[in-house]
Amino acid sequence: MSTMSSAVGSTTMIARLSTLDASFDDRLDTLLDWEGVSDAAVKARVDEILADVKKRGDAAVIEATNRFDRLSVERMDELRLKPEQLKHAFENLPAAQRDALASAAERIRLYHERQKPTSWQYEEADGTVLGQQVTALDRAGIYVPGGKAAYPSSVLMNAIPAHVAGVREIVMVVPTPDGVVNELVLAAAHLAGVDDVFTIGGAQAIAAMAYGTDTVPRVDKIVGPGNIYVATAKRAVFGQVGIDMIAGPSEILVVSDGQTDPDWLAMDLFSQAEHDEDAQAILVSWDREHLDAVSASIERLLPTLDRESIVRESLSRRGALVLCQGKTEAVDIINRIAPEHLELSVDAPDTWLADVRHAGAIFMGRYTAEALGDYCAGPNHVLPTSGTARFSSPLGVYDFQKRSSIIHCSREGASALGEIASVLARGESLTAHARSAEYRIKP
Amino acid sequence: MSTMSSAVGSTTMIARLSTLDASFDDRLDTLLDWEGVSDAAVKARVDEILADVKKRGDAAVIEATNRFDRLSVERMDELRLKPEQLKHAFENLPAAQRDALASAAERIRLYHERQKPTSWQYEEADGTVLGQQVTALDRAGIYVPGGKAAYPSSVLMNAIPAHVAGVREIVMVVPTPDGVVNELVLAAAHLAGVDDVFTIGGAQAIAAMAYGTDTVPRVDKIVGPGNIYVATAKRAVFGQVGIDMIAGPSEILVVSDGQTDPDWLAMDLFSQAEHDEDAQAILVSWDREHLDAVSASIERLLPTLDRESIVRESLSRRGALVLCQGKTEAVDIINRIAPEHLELSVDAPDTWLADVRHAGAIFMGRYTAEALGDYCAGPNHVLPTSGTARFSSPLGVYDFQKRSSIIHCSREGASALGEIASVLARGESLTAHARSAEYRIKP
């Protein structure tokens, strides 16, 4: 048994692992290890901004925005975009972009419509009715990063589920450092049914939405990605408002049976790695020659990439080509990693589904590149990262709704339940509970 | 307009508010204000315990348990209960308790069975399949407080939804300070299908379940109530594992149309207030004389309560009888408070449902005392507190499952989607995404 497989058959900078290596478990653990810790300095600065916005409202938001985004506004209405501006941005897009954005929005809407749960009730023999009522949030807040990481697709993926859920008011914040506005982002906001847009960002935007100011309405839940300040602020206001997951770096696990074009797989790995240096792209196969071929494709195609240096850094730090002994081991690796994105580049991927216990999104077959799902297949691209697919789910309509339990006891039902509740309440020494139940027992 | 209504018509220590008071909004805000802040000292001690358990595992758990629960165990198997012990506890209960517990468990199971979502897929015209696959958590951890706040009903309410969801392994922790074991809690664990019980608690139990030790398996999600150390530890490990909500004090909002027996309503308020001094019980009615009558019932019944001093403290600090001007104002107050428990003690409560936007559980009609829902009606008694019903839901089967998106593009579908994705990816300057999509476009 050799621990030298990383040097076998390739000069690529991407790690080569084999499940036969004695060190495989440790090496995989090391590769997967990622902890997004806010240091104490970041935490302190964020706490200060949160407290300031809570206390001084709009004035604090304006000051922080001028400072961090290098602006010189005096009033909040300078940090607000009107619906007409969003509409104008959409109408002025080049036709190809406008059509692509509209097609994507429509497909995302159709998929999320299928998620809408319905309220239900059922009646028991004695007339007691039980059920649950589903309602939408009153107000959702969507954080959209500014500058180079401003993604119109993320606007669609966050706002459309909220809209489909029936949220009454969708507020969006997007910083505009140096006053630079991303027209594609505004166009997406128009398409997705966003009601209000404020050009603010950072912890000050999170605080404004969590606490409310004279101008920015308090929201019930904040979703959307952001930098470390935004993530730290979201964690701090959790409880005051709802939040979605705190996202880690994006990752993909591709399983190939050896029959997919190596160039396609190399590009699929690149498409993940190009996000940033912390992104993770892993390929698993039981075909060693195929892994060699993909490795060669990586070497050949890397220099042709616009983001070559980011991809190279990401692949060398966190990427891997893993040789396993067959389908069973591949499935074990899938469930151990619980990947954000899983590409099953195999024949008959349907036969794998029942064994995949943990994955954010599953891209099935050789034609289903992750990039198709990132933009326009329909399902959400906001997915659980860093193994959190073990216990959490893609963003969806569910995240913008909540349930209320319904209990309506008939006189007979209350009497029968009162007998049971009385015994259990007295067992817990909660005698006011018991007496409240006993009042409902028929004499 | 008077701000003196608190002195009108009653000598009770419970606050009297009227929506006509100029200060009503402020007074209600003050009453509702609650922030469960862990101070820095608690946070530091918890962080220390978490780090110690992460590093030293079982040894750290044993040390902390001996120290905090005043035990002197040497090995982890002394802190572990076998399935036979749980079964034995159940079989040795007095018949009335055993039957009541079994009836409650069965009703809770039946209700939660209705929550089970199903996986779904649909096929588009070009053969592309989209869907979502629902899977259960591998392992859930349930925290059960020890000592005086050990509630067997909470074991049922936390473990049964996990069991119904299909969780493979349910781990329970319950501290046994001074070695005192609560037989009702063990019996409930048996009924609810708990697999493993460890008699540990506090931050050390949360750490053991979040990180795993040689003896305590790492879980995917931790649910259940606990003291400030437990809550602080749960917040700290959030992300590493899933957690349910961090619960605040329990609360009830009762709306009465004046036709319910004032003694019943007084006892319903008491049943909430007896939990602890921070619990909140508020009654709203548009019938001033009815409020006077409930106030008189409170005065008369208070001295008959086992937990009189807790109830008195809770009602005087956080309780209120609120006079409003009719149903519309009552509904406004409901949605503003977003109560954990809402009792609609009115005629035709069905006609109120559509207007109730935010509430954890809705108890409808004069017979449906909250206590019936606390123990045995069927719906969960773990509910969003402190206004978080604005954005969160009762504990349910959903909390023990997650979804994976499914995307399976046909060759034609991938080609059409590839065209759209290519345009959008290039708009975001993610050209490896674009090229990955473009490989799938038919020549």
mmCIF file of C-alpha atoms in Angstrom, chain A residues 35 54 96-97 99-101 103-104 107 110-112 114-115 120-122 124 126 128 130-133 135-138 148 150-154 156 168 184 218-221 235-246 260 263-265 267-268 270-272 274-275 300-301 304-307 311 335-336 343 345 349-350 353-380 383-384 386 388-399 401-411 413-437 439-440, chain B residues 35 54 96-97 99-101 103-104 107 110-112 114-115 120-122 124 126 128 130-133 135-138 148 150-154 156 168 184 218-221 235-246 260 263-265 267-268 270-272 274-275 300-301 304-307 311 335-336 343 345 349-350 353-380 383-384 386 388-399 401-411 413-437 439-440:
data_model
loop_
_atom_site.group_PDB
_atom_site.id
_atom_site.type_symbol
_atom_site.label_atom_id
_atom_site.label_comp_id
_atom_site.label_asym_id
_atom_site.label_seq_id
_atom_site.Cartn_x
_atom_site.Cartn_y
_atom_site.Cartn_z
ATOM 1 C CA GLU A 35 -13.888 26.793 9.299
ATOM 2 C CA LYS A 54 -29.781 50.379 16.243
ATOM 3 C CA ALA A 96 -29.742 38.427 -25.586
ATOM 4 C CA GLN A 97 -29.154 39.171 -21.911
ATOM 5 C CA ASP A 99 -34.095 37.131 -22.945
ATOM 6 C CA ALA A 100 -31.697 34.866 -21.070
ATOM 7 C CA LEU A 101 -32.534 36.535 -17.770
ATOM 8 C CA SER A 103 -36.017 32.615 -19.448
ATOM 9 C CA ALA A 104 -34.036 31.825 -16.320
ATOM 10 C CA ARG A 107 -37.857 28.467 -15.133
ATOM 11 C CA LEU A 110 -41.978 27.279 -12.365
ATOM 12 C CA TYR A 111 -39.780 25.003 -10.257
ATOM 13 C CA HIS A 112 -40.419 26.896 -7.035
ATOM 14 C CA ARG A 114 -43.996 23.155 -7.160
ATOM 15 C CA GLN A 115 -42.638 23.691 -3.659
ATOM 16 C CA TRP A 120 -54.310 21.230 5.916
ATOM 17 C CA GLN A 121 -56.763 20.157 8.590
ATOM 18 C CA TYR A 122 -58.355 16.883 9.587
ATOM 19 C CA GLU A 124 -61.301 13.316 14.411
ATOM 20 C CA ASP A 126 -65.308 13.336 18.213
ATOM 21 C CA THR A 128 -61.819 17.769 17.222
ATOM 22 C CA LEU A 130 -56.160 19.431 14.005
ATOM 23 C CA GLY A 131 -54.098 21.008 11.266
ATOM 24 C CA GLN A 132 -51.464 23.407 10.193
ATOM 25 C CA GLN A 133 -51.755 26.760 8.502
ATOM 26 C CA THR A 135 -48.391 31.709 5.958
ATOM 27 C CA ALA A 136 -45.776 33.836 4.247
ATOM 28 C CA LEU A 137 -43.350 36.208 5.896
ATOM 29 C CA ASP A 138 -44.530 39.802 5.923
ATOM 30 C CA LYS A 148 -17.030 42.217 -8.659
ATOM 31 C CA ALA A 150 -22.442 41.067 -7.931
ATOM 32 C CA TYR A 151 -24.403 38.215 -9.461
ATOM 33 C CA PRO A 152 -27.782 38.858 -11.092
ATOM 34 C CA SER A 153 -28.445 35.112 -10.953
ATOM 35 C CA SER A 154 -28.302 35.305 -7.154
ATOM 36 C CA LEU A 156 -33.244 35.715 -9.059
ATOM 37 C CA ARG A 168 -45.775 40.885 1.045
ATOM 38 C CA LEU A 184 -27.772 43.477 -14.610
ATOM 39 C CA ARG A 218 -37.488 46.090 9.492
ATOM 40 C CA VAL A 219 -37.629 42.696 7.789
ATOM 41 C CA ASP A 220 -38.494 39.291 9.240
ATOM 42 C CA LYS A 221 -35.706 37.329 7.584
ATOM 43 C CA ARG A 235 -24.984 35.610 12.814
ATOM 44 C CA ALA A 236 -25.248 38.399 15.399
ATOM 45 C CA VAL A 237 -28.824 39.401 14.492
ATOM 46 C CA PHE A 238 -30.030 35.777 14.221
ATOM 47 C CA GLY A 239 -32.969 35.426 16.587
ATOM 48 C CA GLN A 240 -33.949 39.069 16.168
ATOM 49 C CA VAL A 241 -34.686 38.130 12.565
ATOM 50 C CA GLY A 242 -34.433 34.853 10.693
ATOM 51 C CA ILE A 243 -31.394 34.220 8.506
ATOM 52 C CA ASP A 244 -30.516 31.646 5.890
ATOM 53 C CA MET A 245 -27.378 29.595 6.288
ATOM 54 C CA ILE A 246 -23.979 31.199 6.771
ATOM 55 C CA THR A 260 -17.510 11.342 -19.902
ATOM 56 C CA ASP A 263 -12.366 18.035 -21.192
ATOM 57 C CA TRP A 264 -15.975 18.395 -20.054
ATOM 58 C CA LEU A 265 -15.077 17.206 -16.574
ATOM 59 C CA MET A 267 -14.200 22.443 -17.276
ATOM 60 C CA ASP A 268 -16.849 21.385 -14.732
ATOM 61 C CA PHE A 270 -12.865 24.758 -13.283
ATOM 62 C CA SER A 271 -16.343 26.267 -13.153
ATOM 63 C CA GLN A 272 -16.374 25.628 -9.419
ATOM 64 C CA GLU A 274 -13.060 29.911 -10.612
ATOM 65 C CA HIS A 275 -15.351 31.291 -7.875
ATOM 66 C CA ARG A 300 -3.973 21.618 -21.225
ATOM 67 C CA LEU A 301 -7.038 23.792 -20.597
ATOM 68 C CA THR A 304 -6.914 29.058 -21.652
ATOM 69 C CA LEU A 305 -8.951 30.261 -18.679
ATOM 70 C CA ASP A 306 -9.742 33.910 -17.947
ATOM 71 C CA ARG A 307 -9.409 33.223 -14.238
ATOM 72 C CA VAL A 311 -8.446 28.251 -10.584
ATOM 73 C CA ASN A 335 -22.274 10.712 1.872
ATOM 74 C CA ARG A 336 -19.163 11.477 3.850
ATOM 75 C CA GLU A 343 -22.421 15.693 -10.433
ATOM 76 C CA SER A 345 -21.465 11.823 -14.594
ATOM 77 C CA PRO A 349 -27.619 8.001 -12.600
ATOM 78 C CA ASP A 350 -31.188 7.224 -11.490
ATOM 79 C CA LEU A 353 -30.342 8.306 -6.224
ATOM 80 C CA ALA A 354 -31.642 6.089 -3.449
ATOM 81 C CA ASP A 355 -28.107 5.764 -2.046
ATOM 82 C CA VAL A 356 -27.321 9.484 -2.005
ATOM 83 C CA ARG A 357 -28.271 10.527 1.513
ATOM 84 C CA HIS A 358 -26.611 13.954 1.650
ATOM 85 C CA ALA A 359 -26.175 16.471 -1.177
ATOM 86 C CA GLY A 360 -27.415 19.984 -1.819
ATOM 87 C CA ALA A 361 -28.160 19.502 -5.508
ATOM 88 C CA ILE A 362 -27.650 16.426 -7.659
ATOM 89 C CA PHE A 363 -26.708 16.952 -11.327
ATOM 90 C CA MET A 364 -27.453 13.730 -13.126
ATOM 91 C CA GLY A 365 -25.867 12.398 -16.282
ATOM 92 C CA ARG A 366 -23.133 13.666 -18.550
ATOM 93 C CA TYR A 367 -25.164 16.531 -19.977
ATOM 94 C CA THR A 368 -26.133 18.121 -16.687
ATOM 95 C CA ALA A 369 -23.252 20.490 -16.026
ATOM 96 C CA GLU A 370 -23.498 22.255 -12.710
ATOM 97 C CA ALA A 371 -23.430 25.570 -14.582
ATOM 98 C CA LEU A 372 -26.867 24.789 -16.042
ATOM 99 C CA GLY A 373 -28.254 24.572 -12.532
ATOM 100 C CA ASP A 374 -26.358 27.662 -11.410
ATOM 101 C CA TYR A 375 -28.297 29.795 -13.843
ATOM 102 C CA CYS A 376 -31.424 28.444 -15.339
ATOM 103 C CA ALA A 377 -32.441 24.800 -14.799
ATOM 104 C CA GLY A 378 -34.953 25.924 -12.188
ATOM 105 C CA PRO A 379 -33.877 24.599 -8.757
ATOM 106 C CA ASN A 380 -32.159 27.026 -6.423
ATOM 107 C CA LEU A 383 -27.199 25.420 -1.345
ATOM 108 C CA PRO A 384 -25.766 24.078 1.900
ATOM 109 C CA SER A 386 -19.122 22.537 3.928
ATOM 110 C CA THR A 388 -24.052 21.069 6.065
ATOM 111 C CA ALA A 389 -26.167 19.164 3.522
ATOM 112 C CA ARG A 390 -26.132 16.572 6.331
ATOM 113 C CA PHE A 391 -28.808 18.676 8.006
ATOM 114 C CA SER A 392 -29.858 21.515 5.732
ATOM 115 C CA SER A 393 -31.471 22.149 2.378
ATOM 116 C CA PRO A 394 -31.390 24.346 -0.705
ATOM 117 C CA LEU A 395 -33.030 27.747 -0.306
ATOM 118 C CA GLY A 396 -36.669 27.439 -1.251
ATOM 119 C CA VAL A 397 -40.202 28.664 -0.862
ATOM 120 C CA TYR A 398 -40.154 27.036 2.593
ATOM 121 C CA ASP A 399 -37.622 29.588 3.793
ATOM 122 C CA GLN A 401 -43.047 30.761 4.936
ATOM 123 C CA LYS A 402 -43.841 29.413 8.346
ATOM 124 C CA ARG A 403 -46.439 27.125 9.848
ATOM 125 C CA SER A 404 -48.920 27.615 12.678
ATOM 126 C CA SER A 405 -50.364 24.547 14.378
ATOM 127 C CA ILE A 406 -54.137 24.465 14.637
ATOM 128 C CA ILE A 407 -55.967 22.760 17.496
ATOM 129 C CA HIS A 408 -59.745 23.065 17.787
ATOM 130 C CA CYS A 409 -61.145 20.677 20.377
ATOM 131 C CA SER A 410 -64.766 19.705 20.430
ATOM 132 C CA ARG A 411 -66.369 19.545 23.847
ATOM 133 C CA GLY A 413 -62.460 15.912 22.526
ATOM 134 C CA ALA A 414 -61.410 18.434 25.163
ATOM 135 C CA SER A 415 -62.855 16.225 27.862
ATOM 136 C CA ALA A 416 -60.954 13.140 26.734
ATOM 137 C CA LEU A 417 -57.702 15.049 26.213
ATOM 138 C CA GLY A 418 -58.203 16.805 29.540
ATOM 139 C CA GLU A 419 -58.030 13.468 31.329
ATOM 140 C CA ILE A 420 -54.707 12.608 29.705
ATOM 141 C CA ALA A 421 -53.224 16.089 30.110
ATOM 142 C CA SER A 422 -54.191 16.141 33.772
ATOM 143 C CA VAL A 423 -52.242 12.961 34.533
ATOM 144 C CA LEU A 424 -49.163 14.091 32.613
ATOM 145 C CA ALA A 425 -49.185 17.637 33.992
ATOM 146 C CA ARG A 426 -49.389 16.349 37.548
ATOM 147 C CA GLY A 427 -46.509 14.004 36.724
ATOM 148 C CA GLU A 428 -44.506 17.102 35.854
ATOM 149 C CA SER A 429 -45.760 18.998 38.941
ATOM 150 C CA LEU A 430 -47.357 21.615 36.700
ATOM 151 C CA THR A 431 -50.663 21.742 38.544
ATOM 152 C CA ALA A 432 -52.015 24.930 36.957
ATOM 153 C CA HIS A 433 -51.657 23.114 33.609
ATOM 154 C CA ALA A 434 -53.556 20.193 35.133
ATOM 155 C CA ARG A 435 -56.325 22.385 36.539
ATOM 156 C CA SER A 436 -56.687 24.296 33.271
ATOM 157 C CA ALA A 437 -57.171 20.952 31.492
ATOM 158 C CA TYR A 439 -61.901 22.551 33.766
ATOM 159 C CA ARG A 440 -62.587 21.123 30.296
ATOM 160 C CA GLU B 35 -33.415 39.626 25.078
ATOM 161 C CA LYS B 54 -13.269 18.785 21.224
ATOM 162 C CA ALA B 96 -52.498 5.755 34.748
ATOM 163 C CA GLN B 97 -49.220 7.449 33.851
ATOM 164 C CA ASP B 99 -51.546 4.880 29.650
ATOM 165 C CA ALA B 100 -51.544 8.671 29.515
ATOM 166 C CA LEU B 101 -47.997 8.719 28.154
ATOM 167 C CA SER B 103 -51.981 7.900 24.446
ATOM 168 C CA ALA B 104 -50.074 11.165 24.120
ATOM 169 C CA ARG B 107 -51.570 11.161 19.117
ATOM 170 C CA LEU B 110 -50.441 10.446 14.187
ATOM 171 C CA TYR B 111 -50.273 14.227 13.792
ATOM 172 C CA HIS B 112 -46.644 14.232 12.727
ATOM 173 C CA ARG B 114 -49.342 13.982 8.318
ATOM 174 C CA GLN B 115 -46.327 16.250 7.993
ATOM 175 C CA TRP B 120 -41.214 14.530 -6.321
ATOM 176 C CA GLN B 121 -40.008 14.789 -9.902
ATOM 177 C CA TYR B 122 -41.478 16.119 -13.099
ATOM 178 C CA GLU B 124 -40.337 18.544 -19.213
ATOM 179 C CA ASP B 126 -37.629 17.700 -23.964
ATOM 180 C CA THR B 128 -35.298 16.957 -18.758
ATOM 181 C CA LEU B 130 -36.407 18.192 -12.271
ATOM 182 C CA GLY B 131 -37.347 17.340 -8.727
ATOM 183 C CA GLN B 132 -36.461 17.193 -5.111
ATOM 184 C CA GLN B 133 -35.523 14.244 -2.959
ATOM 185 C CA THR B 135 -34.036 12.381 3.088
ATOM 186 C CA ALA B 136 -33.821 12.058 6.850
ATOM 187 C CA LEU B 137 -30.905 13.063 9.041
ATOM 188 C CA ASP B 138 -28.558 10.216 9.855
ATOM 189 C CA LYS B 148 -36.841 20.059 38.292
ATOM 190 C CA ALA B 150 -37.239 17.454 33.363
ATOM 191 C CA TYR B 151 -40.353 17.084 31.249
ATOM 192 C CA PRO B 152 -41.263 13.698 29.762
ATOM 193 C CA SER B 153 -43.672 15.501 27.420
ATOM 194 C CA SER B 154 -40.691 17.304 25.875
ATOM 195 C CA LEU B 156 -42.040 12.884 23.240
ATOM 196 C CA ARG B 168 -31.552 6.440 11.688
ATOM 197 C CA LEU B 184 -40.850 9.362 33.575
ATOM 198 C CA ARG B 218 -21.459 12.936 16.507
ATOM 199 C CA VAL B 219 -24.983 13.997 15.568
ATOM 200 C CA ASP B 220 -26.184 16.083 12.633
ATOM 201 C CA LYS B 221 -28.613 18.282 14.539
ATOM 202 C CA ARG B 235 -25.409 28.859 19.359
ATOM 203 C CA ALA B 236 -21.642 28.297 19.305
ATOM 204 C CA VAL B 237 -21.794 24.924 17.522
ATOM 205 C CA PHE B 238 -24.436 26.102 15.017
ATOM 206 C CA GLY B 239 -23.012 25.490 11.554
ATOM 207 C CA GLN B 240 -20.967 22.536 12.752
ATOM 208 C CA VAL B 241 -24.321 20.868 13.407
ATOM 209 C CA GLY B 242 -27.879 22.047 12.893
ATOM 210 C CA ILE B 243 -29.817 23.379 15.876
ATOM 211 C CA ASP B 244 -33.443 24.186 16.509
ATOM 212 C CA MET B 245 -34.363 27.657 17.676
ATOM 213 C CA ILE B 246 -32.809 29.187 20.772
ATOM 214 C CA THR B 260 -65.644 32.242 28.466
ATOM 215 C CA ASP B 263 -61.971 31.137 36.091
ATOM 216 C CA TRP B 264 -61.016 29.089 33.026
ATOM 217 C CA LEU B 265 -59.168 32.031 31.534
ATOM 218 C CA MET B 267 -56.189 29.237 35.004
ATOM 219 C CA ASP B 268 -55.100 29.314 31.352
ATOM 220 C CA PHE B 270 -51.620 30.680 35.269
ATOM 221 C CA SER B 271 -50.670 27.566 33.311
ATOM 222 C CA GLN B 272 -48.311 29.705 31.283
ATOM 223 C CA GLU B 274 -46.231 28.828 36.348
ATOM 224 C CA HIS B 275 -43.360 27.842 34.017
ATOM 225 C CA ARG B 300 -59.262 34.578 44.126
ATOM 226 C CA LEU B 301 -57.473 31.583 42.563
ATOM 227 C CA THR B 304 -54.794 28.120 45.643
ATOM 228 C CA LEU B 305 -51.842 27.501 43.299
ATOM 229 C CA ASP B 306 -48.924 25.209 44.099
ATOM 230 C CA ARG B 307 -46.593 27.599 42.315
ATOM 231 C CA VAL B 311 -47.097 32.860 39.003
ATOM 232 C CA ASN B 335 -49.946 39.845 14.558
ATOM 233 C CA ARG B 336 -47.833 42.419 16.363
ATOM 234 C CA GLU B 343 -55.875 30.990 22.489
ATOM 235 C CA SER B 345 -61.511 31.883 23.259
ATOM 236 C CA PRO B 349 -62.784 31.007 15.899
ATOM 237 C CA ASP B 350 -62.629 29.621 12.349
ATOM 238 C CA LEU B 353 -57.931 32.071 11.070
ATOM 239 C CA ALA B 354 -57.351 33.827 7.780
ATOM 240 C CA ASP B 355 -56.385 37.008 9.631
ATOM 241 C CA VAL B 356 -53.865 35.377 11.964
ATOM 242 C CA ARG B 357 -50.570 35.833 10.153
ATOM 243 C CA HIS B 358 -48.136 35.016 12.952
ATOM 244 C CA ALA B 359 -48.579 32.492 15.767
ATOM 245 C CA GLY B 360 -46.782 29.310 16.813
ATOM 246 C CA ALA B 361 -49.897 27.341 17.714
ATOM 247 C CA ILE B 362 -53.517 28.443 17.609
ATOM 248 C CA PHE B 363 -55.880 27.006 20.263
ATOM 249 C CA MET B 364 -59.389 27.530 18.994
ATOM 250 C CA GLY B 365 -62.576 27.854 21.008
ATOM 251 C CA ARG B 366 -63.314 27.832 24.715
ATOM 252 C CA TYR B 367 -62.580 24.140 25.205
ATOM 253 C CA THR B 368 -59.109 24.142 23.714
ATOM 254 C CA ALA B 369 -56.944 24.982 26.705
ATOM 255 C CA GLU B 370 -53.282 25.398 25.831
ATOM 256 C CA ALA B 371 -52.496 22.617 28.323
ATOM 257 C CA LEU B 372 -54.244 20.102 26.036
ATOM 258 C CA GLY B 373 -51.808 21.011 23.285
ATOM 259 C CA ASP B 374 -48.854 20.988 25.664
ATOM 260 C CA TYR B 375 -49.353 17.308 26.344
ATOM 261 C CA CYS B 376 -51.494 15.310 24.022
ATOM 262 C CA ALA B 377 -53.525 17.011 21.282
ATOM 263 C CA GLY B 378 -50.903 15.963 18.743
ATOM 264 C CA PRO B 379 -49.198 19.069 17.339
ATOM 265 C CA ASN B 380 -45.771 19.905 18.716
ATOM 266 C CA LEU B 383 -42.834 26.534 19.342
ATOM 267 C CA PRO B 384 -41.219 29.817 18.291
ATOM 268 C CA SER B 386 -40.466 36.059 21.607
ATOM 269 C CA THR B 388 -40.031 34.673 16.233
ATOM 270 C CA ALA B 389 -43.280 33.176 14.903
ATOM 271 C CA ARG B 390 -42.896 36.023 12.398
ATOM 272 C CA PHE B 391 -40.357 33.847 10.631
ATOM 273 C CA SER B 392 -40.214 30.415 12.240
ATOM 274 C CA SER B 393 -42.366 27.386 12.866
ATOM 275 C CA PRO B 394 -43.233 24.701 15.384
ATOM 276 C CA LEU B 395 -40.747 21.828 15.594
ATOM 277 C CA GLY B 396 -41.809 19.160 13.144
ATOM 278 C CA VAL B 397 -40.837 16.297 10.898
ATOM 279 C CA TYR B 398 -39.330 18.934 8.579
ATOM 280 C CA ASP B 399 -36.635 19.690 11.152
ATOM 281 C CA GLN B 401 -35.205 15.973 7.112
ATOM 282 C CA LYS B 402 -33.573 17.849 4.307
ATOM 283 C CA ARG B 403 -34.061 18.176 0.579
ATOM 284 C CA SER B 404 -31.717 17.603 -2.352
ATOM 285 C CA SER B 405 -32.524 19.236 -5.677
ATOM 286 C CA ILE B 406 -32.534 16.907 -8.646
ATOM 287 C CA ILE B 407 -31.590 18.035 -12.150
ATOM 288 C CA HIS B 408 -31.324 15.521 -14.966
ATOM 289 C CA CYS B 409 -30.997 17.206 -18.349
ATOM 290 C CA SER B 410 -31.748 15.394 -21.549
ATOM 291 C CA ARG B 411 -29.366 16.064 -24.397
ATOM 292 C CA GLY B 413 -32.599 20.121 -22.572
ATOM 293 C CA ALA B 414 -28.918 20.604 -21.806
ATOM 294 C CA SER B 415 -28.413 22.215 -25.198
ATOM 295 C CA ALA B 416 -31.224 24.732 -24.706
ATOM 296 C CA LEU B 417 -30.219 25.507 -21.125
ATOM 297 C CA GLY B 418 -26.588 25.744 -22.188
ATOM 298 C CA GLU B 419 -27.450 28.660 -24.484
ATOM 299 C CA ILE B 420 -29.089 30.579 -21.643
ATOM 300 C CA ALA B 421 -26.428 29.728 -19.070
ATOM 301 C CA SER B 422 -23.696 30.797 -21.468
ATOM 302 C CA VAL B 423 -25.131 34.300 -21.858
ATOM 303 C CA LEU B 424 -25.717 34.768 -18.141
ATOM 304 C CA ALA B 425 -22.340 33.348 -17.087
ATOM 305 C CA ARG B 426 -20.524 35.647 -19.502
ATOM 306 C CA GLY B 427 -22.582 38.539 -18.075
ATOM 307 C CA GLU B 428 -21.107 37.649 -14.703
ATOM 308 C CA SER B 429 -17.596 37.172 -16.157
ATOM 309 C CA LEU B 430 -17.600 33.531 -15.073
ATOM 310 C CA THR B 431 -16.281 32.151 -18.320
ATOM 311 C CA ALA B 432 -15.415 28.650 -17.102
ATOM 312 C CA HIS B 433 -19.097 28.347 -16.162
ATOM 313 C CA ALA B 434 -19.964 29.510 -19.666
ATOM 314 C CA ARG B 435 -17.587 27.063 -21.361
ATOM 315 C CA SER B 436 -18.790 24.158 -19.215
ATOM 316 C CA ALA B 437 -22.353 24.949 -20.339
ATOM 317 C CA TYR B 439 -19.784 21.966 -24.166
ATOM 318 C CA ARG B 440 -23.347 20.697 -23.764
#
